[in-house]
XYZ file of C-alpha atoms in Angstrom:
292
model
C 4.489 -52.579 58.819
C 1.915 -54.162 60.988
C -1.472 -52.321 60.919
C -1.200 -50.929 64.250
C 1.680 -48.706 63.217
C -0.668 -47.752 60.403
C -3.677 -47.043 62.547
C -1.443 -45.262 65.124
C -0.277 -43.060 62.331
C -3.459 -42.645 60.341
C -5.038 -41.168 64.035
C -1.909 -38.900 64.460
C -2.565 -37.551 60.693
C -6.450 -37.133 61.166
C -6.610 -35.424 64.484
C -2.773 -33.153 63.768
C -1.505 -33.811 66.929
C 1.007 -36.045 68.846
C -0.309 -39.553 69.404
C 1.044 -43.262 70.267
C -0.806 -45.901 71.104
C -0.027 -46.597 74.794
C -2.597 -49.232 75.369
C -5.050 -51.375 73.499
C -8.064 -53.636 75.059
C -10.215 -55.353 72.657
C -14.277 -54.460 73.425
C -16.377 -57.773 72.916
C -20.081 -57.758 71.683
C -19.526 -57.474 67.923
C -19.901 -60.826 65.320
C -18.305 -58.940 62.523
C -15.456 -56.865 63.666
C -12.734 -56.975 65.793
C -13.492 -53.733 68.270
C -10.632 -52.109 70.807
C -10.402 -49.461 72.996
C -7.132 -47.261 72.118
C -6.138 -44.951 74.767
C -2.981 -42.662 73.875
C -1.758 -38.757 74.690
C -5.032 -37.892 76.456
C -7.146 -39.403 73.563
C -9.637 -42.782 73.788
C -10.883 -44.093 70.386
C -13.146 -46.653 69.686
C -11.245 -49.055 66.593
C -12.931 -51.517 64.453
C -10.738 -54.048 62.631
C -11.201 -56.429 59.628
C -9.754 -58.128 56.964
C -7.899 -55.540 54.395
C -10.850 -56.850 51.606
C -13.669 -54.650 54.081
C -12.178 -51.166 53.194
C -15.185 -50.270 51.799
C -17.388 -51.125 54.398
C -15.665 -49.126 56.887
C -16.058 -45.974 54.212
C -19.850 -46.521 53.676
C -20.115 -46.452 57.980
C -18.212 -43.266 58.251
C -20.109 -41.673 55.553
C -23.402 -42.888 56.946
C -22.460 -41.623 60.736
C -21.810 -38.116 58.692
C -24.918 -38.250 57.028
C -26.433 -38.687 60.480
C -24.174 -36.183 62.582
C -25.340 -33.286 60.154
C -28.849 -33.913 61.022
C -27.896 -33.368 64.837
C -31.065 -35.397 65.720
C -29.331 -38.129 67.099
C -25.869 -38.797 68.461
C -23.681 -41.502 66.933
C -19.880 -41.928 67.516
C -17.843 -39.213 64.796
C -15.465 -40.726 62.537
C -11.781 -40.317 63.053
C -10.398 -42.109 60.262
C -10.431 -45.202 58.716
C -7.914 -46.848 56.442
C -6.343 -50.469 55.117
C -3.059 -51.803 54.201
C -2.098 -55.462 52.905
C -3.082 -57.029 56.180
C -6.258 -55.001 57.472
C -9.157 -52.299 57.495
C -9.983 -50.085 60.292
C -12.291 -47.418 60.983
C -11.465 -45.036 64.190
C -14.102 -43.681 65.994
C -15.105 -40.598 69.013
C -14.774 -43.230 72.089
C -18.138 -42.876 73.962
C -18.911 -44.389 77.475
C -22.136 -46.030 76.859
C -24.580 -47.223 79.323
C -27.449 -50.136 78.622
C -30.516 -47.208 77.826
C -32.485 -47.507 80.777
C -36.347 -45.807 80.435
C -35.594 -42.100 80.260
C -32.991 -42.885 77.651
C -35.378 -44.837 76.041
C -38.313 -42.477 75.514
C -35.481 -39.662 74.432
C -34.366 -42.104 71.619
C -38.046 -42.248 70.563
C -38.235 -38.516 70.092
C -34.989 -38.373 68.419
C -35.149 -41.071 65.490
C -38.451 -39.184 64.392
C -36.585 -36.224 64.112
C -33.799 -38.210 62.087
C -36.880 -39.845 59.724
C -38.075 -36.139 58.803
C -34.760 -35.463 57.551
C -35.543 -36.863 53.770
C -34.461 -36.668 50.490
C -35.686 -36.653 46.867
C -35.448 -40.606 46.140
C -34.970 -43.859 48.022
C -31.598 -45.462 48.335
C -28.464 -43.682 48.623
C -25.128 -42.254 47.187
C -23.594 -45.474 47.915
C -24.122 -49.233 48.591
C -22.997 -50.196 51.981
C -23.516 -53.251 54.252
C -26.268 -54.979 56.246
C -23.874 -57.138 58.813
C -21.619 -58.179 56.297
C -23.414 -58.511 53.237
C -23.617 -56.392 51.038
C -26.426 -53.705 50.919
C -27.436 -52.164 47.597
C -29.027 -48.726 47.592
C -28.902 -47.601 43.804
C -31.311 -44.617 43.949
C -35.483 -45.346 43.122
C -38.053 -43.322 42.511
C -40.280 -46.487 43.429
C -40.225 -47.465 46.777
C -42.161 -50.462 46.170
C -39.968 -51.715 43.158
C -36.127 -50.576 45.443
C -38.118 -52.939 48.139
C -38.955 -55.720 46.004
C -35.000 -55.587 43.776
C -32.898 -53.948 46.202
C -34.157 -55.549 49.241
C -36.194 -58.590 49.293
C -35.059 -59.945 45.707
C -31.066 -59.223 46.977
C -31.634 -61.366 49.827
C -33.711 -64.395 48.028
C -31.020 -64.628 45.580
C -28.366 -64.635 48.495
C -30.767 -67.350 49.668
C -31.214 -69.505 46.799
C -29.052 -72.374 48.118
C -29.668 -71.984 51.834
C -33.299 -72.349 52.123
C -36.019 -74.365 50.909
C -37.024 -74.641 47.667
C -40.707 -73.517 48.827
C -38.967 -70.547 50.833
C -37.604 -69.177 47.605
C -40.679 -69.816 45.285
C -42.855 -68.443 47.790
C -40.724 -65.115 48.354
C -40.782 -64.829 44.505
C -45.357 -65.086 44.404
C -44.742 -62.539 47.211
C -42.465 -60.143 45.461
C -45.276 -59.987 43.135
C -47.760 -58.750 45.320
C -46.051 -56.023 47.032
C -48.185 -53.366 45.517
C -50.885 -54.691 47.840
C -49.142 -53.366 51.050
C -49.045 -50.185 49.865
C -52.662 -49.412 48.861
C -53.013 -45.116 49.373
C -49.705 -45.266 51.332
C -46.609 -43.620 49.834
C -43.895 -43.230 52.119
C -41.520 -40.303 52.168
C -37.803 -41.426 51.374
C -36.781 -40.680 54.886
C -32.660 -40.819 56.460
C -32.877 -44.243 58.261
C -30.743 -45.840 60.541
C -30.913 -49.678 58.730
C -30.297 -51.657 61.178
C -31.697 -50.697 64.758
C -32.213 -52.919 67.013
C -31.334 -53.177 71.129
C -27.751 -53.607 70.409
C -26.997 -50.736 68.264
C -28.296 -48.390 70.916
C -27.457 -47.101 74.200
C -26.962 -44.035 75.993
C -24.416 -41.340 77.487
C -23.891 -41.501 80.956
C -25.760 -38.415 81.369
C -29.030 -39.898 79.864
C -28.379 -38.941 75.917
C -29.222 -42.010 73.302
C -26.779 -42.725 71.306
C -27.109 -45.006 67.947
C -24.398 -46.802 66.286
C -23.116 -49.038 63.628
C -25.525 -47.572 60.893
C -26.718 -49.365 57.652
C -27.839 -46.042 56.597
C -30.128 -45.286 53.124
C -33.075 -43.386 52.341
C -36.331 -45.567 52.840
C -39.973 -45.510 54.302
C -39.726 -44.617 58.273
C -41.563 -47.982 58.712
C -38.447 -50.217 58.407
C -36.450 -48.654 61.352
C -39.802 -48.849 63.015
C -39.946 -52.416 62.463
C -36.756 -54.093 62.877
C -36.628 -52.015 66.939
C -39.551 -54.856 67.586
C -37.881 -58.244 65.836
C -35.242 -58.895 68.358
C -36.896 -58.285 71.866
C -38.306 -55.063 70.897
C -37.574 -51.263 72.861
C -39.594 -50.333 75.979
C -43.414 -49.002 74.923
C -41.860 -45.345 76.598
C -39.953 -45.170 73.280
C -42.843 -46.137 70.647
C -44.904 -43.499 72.751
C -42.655 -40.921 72.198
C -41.716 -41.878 68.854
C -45.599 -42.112 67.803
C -46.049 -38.274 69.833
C -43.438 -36.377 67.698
C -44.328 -38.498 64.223
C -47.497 -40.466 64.168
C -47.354 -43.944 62.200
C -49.957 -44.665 59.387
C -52.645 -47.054 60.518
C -51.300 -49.709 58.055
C -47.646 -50.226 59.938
C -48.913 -53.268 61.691
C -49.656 -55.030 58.162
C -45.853 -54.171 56.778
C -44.003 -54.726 59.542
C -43.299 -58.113 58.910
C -42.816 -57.427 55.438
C -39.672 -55.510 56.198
C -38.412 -57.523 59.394
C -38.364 -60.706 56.776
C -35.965 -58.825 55.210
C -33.764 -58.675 58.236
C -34.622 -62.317 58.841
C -33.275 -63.485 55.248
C -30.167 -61.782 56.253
C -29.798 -63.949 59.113
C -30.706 -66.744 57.347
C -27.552 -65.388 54.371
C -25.216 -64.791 57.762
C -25.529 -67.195 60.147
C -27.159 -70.352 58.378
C -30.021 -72.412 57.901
C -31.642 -71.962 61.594
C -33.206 -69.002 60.237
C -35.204 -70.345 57.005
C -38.160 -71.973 59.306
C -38.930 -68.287 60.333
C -38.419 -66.481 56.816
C -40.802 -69.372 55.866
C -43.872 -68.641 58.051
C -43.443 -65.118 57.898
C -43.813 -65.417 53.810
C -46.821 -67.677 54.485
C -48.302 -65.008 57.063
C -47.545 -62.462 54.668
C -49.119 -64.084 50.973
C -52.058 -64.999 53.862
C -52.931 -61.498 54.185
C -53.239 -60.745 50.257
């Protein structure tokens, strides 16, 4: 059976109704997935394909756009279903007609991820691990936010790194590891519900002007890192930092740990897409061990 039969029936199943696939366009944009646009019996969906071995990535993204829908901060595309057989994973998702965010859009998604970062919980991390791209993303649950940081974050990611970069990149990562604590001087973040990996192309907006966030890397984790990683690839418009800063003022020392957690965005990169990436992760250790 090929896995469009299965998908066909897994969305018939899900949403107890009559449906057949009566036309399929494949939706570029994405480096991990395979994405289409399903139309069938009055119903559009929004499918993600990959190779039957990423059957648990698609489960940690519908569980993370769940953890996010019950917040109702923020809109992200509801899960459907999602499902594998011998040849394939899939996750179906709510189709939504997205627009680039333009600057109302914009200053509304400001306002709504710092209602999303007050939603916290009792530790950092999560129920589950989940992905960042494609690699793997490990959220075991911390009371330590510096120590998940250092292990679950920027030691993962070294160790990923250990025969892509140079030498120096690793033993330098490892002297700065060690002086985390530094960053953190009277600053103890709350473990807040982040998005994990926001940047320009995981957001847009409804035709009607709502933002809408997508393809979540979701844990619990200091506000700062969603923060952060919205400014390493191009950055949002300053209407959205101004209305993010109006409903939940940063601490003064955000500036100083940005790059701190954008590196760790940058060593996945580097663990993704090859070697181009090491110069950066290298001066922005440098900048970093400059600073302590």
């Amino acid at each position: 059976m090929s896995p469009w039969q299965d998908i066909e029936l897994a969305i018939r199943e899900a949403i107890a109704a009559p449906f057949a696939i009566e036309s399929r366009t494949a939706v570029g944009g994405g480096d991990i997935n395979e994405s289409f646009r399903v139309r069938g019996n009055g119903l559009t969906c929004f499918v993600k394909v990959n190779g039957a071995d990423r059957a648990e990535m698609f489960a940690a993204e519908a569980t993370g756009l769940e953890e996010i829908l019950r917040t109702g901060a923020v809109r992200v595309p509801r899960p459907i279903c999602r499902g594998a057989n011998r040849e394939a994973s899939w996750i179906v998702l709510e189709h939504l007609e997205l627009l680039p965010a333009a600057e109302a859009g914009m200053r509304a998604l400001g306002a709504s991820l710092a209602r999303l970062h007050r939603v916290t919980a009792p530790r950092y991390g999560w129920t589950r691990d989940n992905t960042i791209g494609s690699t793997p993303q490990v959220n075991t649950p911390s009371d330590d936010w510096i120590a998940f940081w250092r292990e679950r974050r920027l030691g993962f990611q070294l160790g990923l790194a250990q025969s892509k970069g140079p030498g120096r990149l690793i033993t330098n990562g490892e002297r700065l590891m060690e002086k985390l604590p530094a960053f953190f001087k009277g600053y103890r973040p709350a473990p807040s519900l982040l998005h994990g990996d926001l940047w320009s192309g995981n957001a847009a907006m409804m035709p009607g002007g709502e933002p809408v966030i997508y393809d979540p890397a979701t844990y619990y984790g200091d506000r700062e890192a969603d923060l952060a990683m919205t400014e390493l690839f191009g950055g949002f418009p300053p209407s959205f930092y101004e209305a993010y800063r109006a409903e939940y003022p940063l601490d003064p020392g955000y500036e100083i740990r940005k790059p701190l957690y954008n590196l760790y965005h940058v060593l996945n990169h580097l663990n993704l897409f090859g070697s181009g990436y090491g110069a950066q992760a290298e001066r922005m250790i440098k900048q970093l061990l400059a600073q302590v």
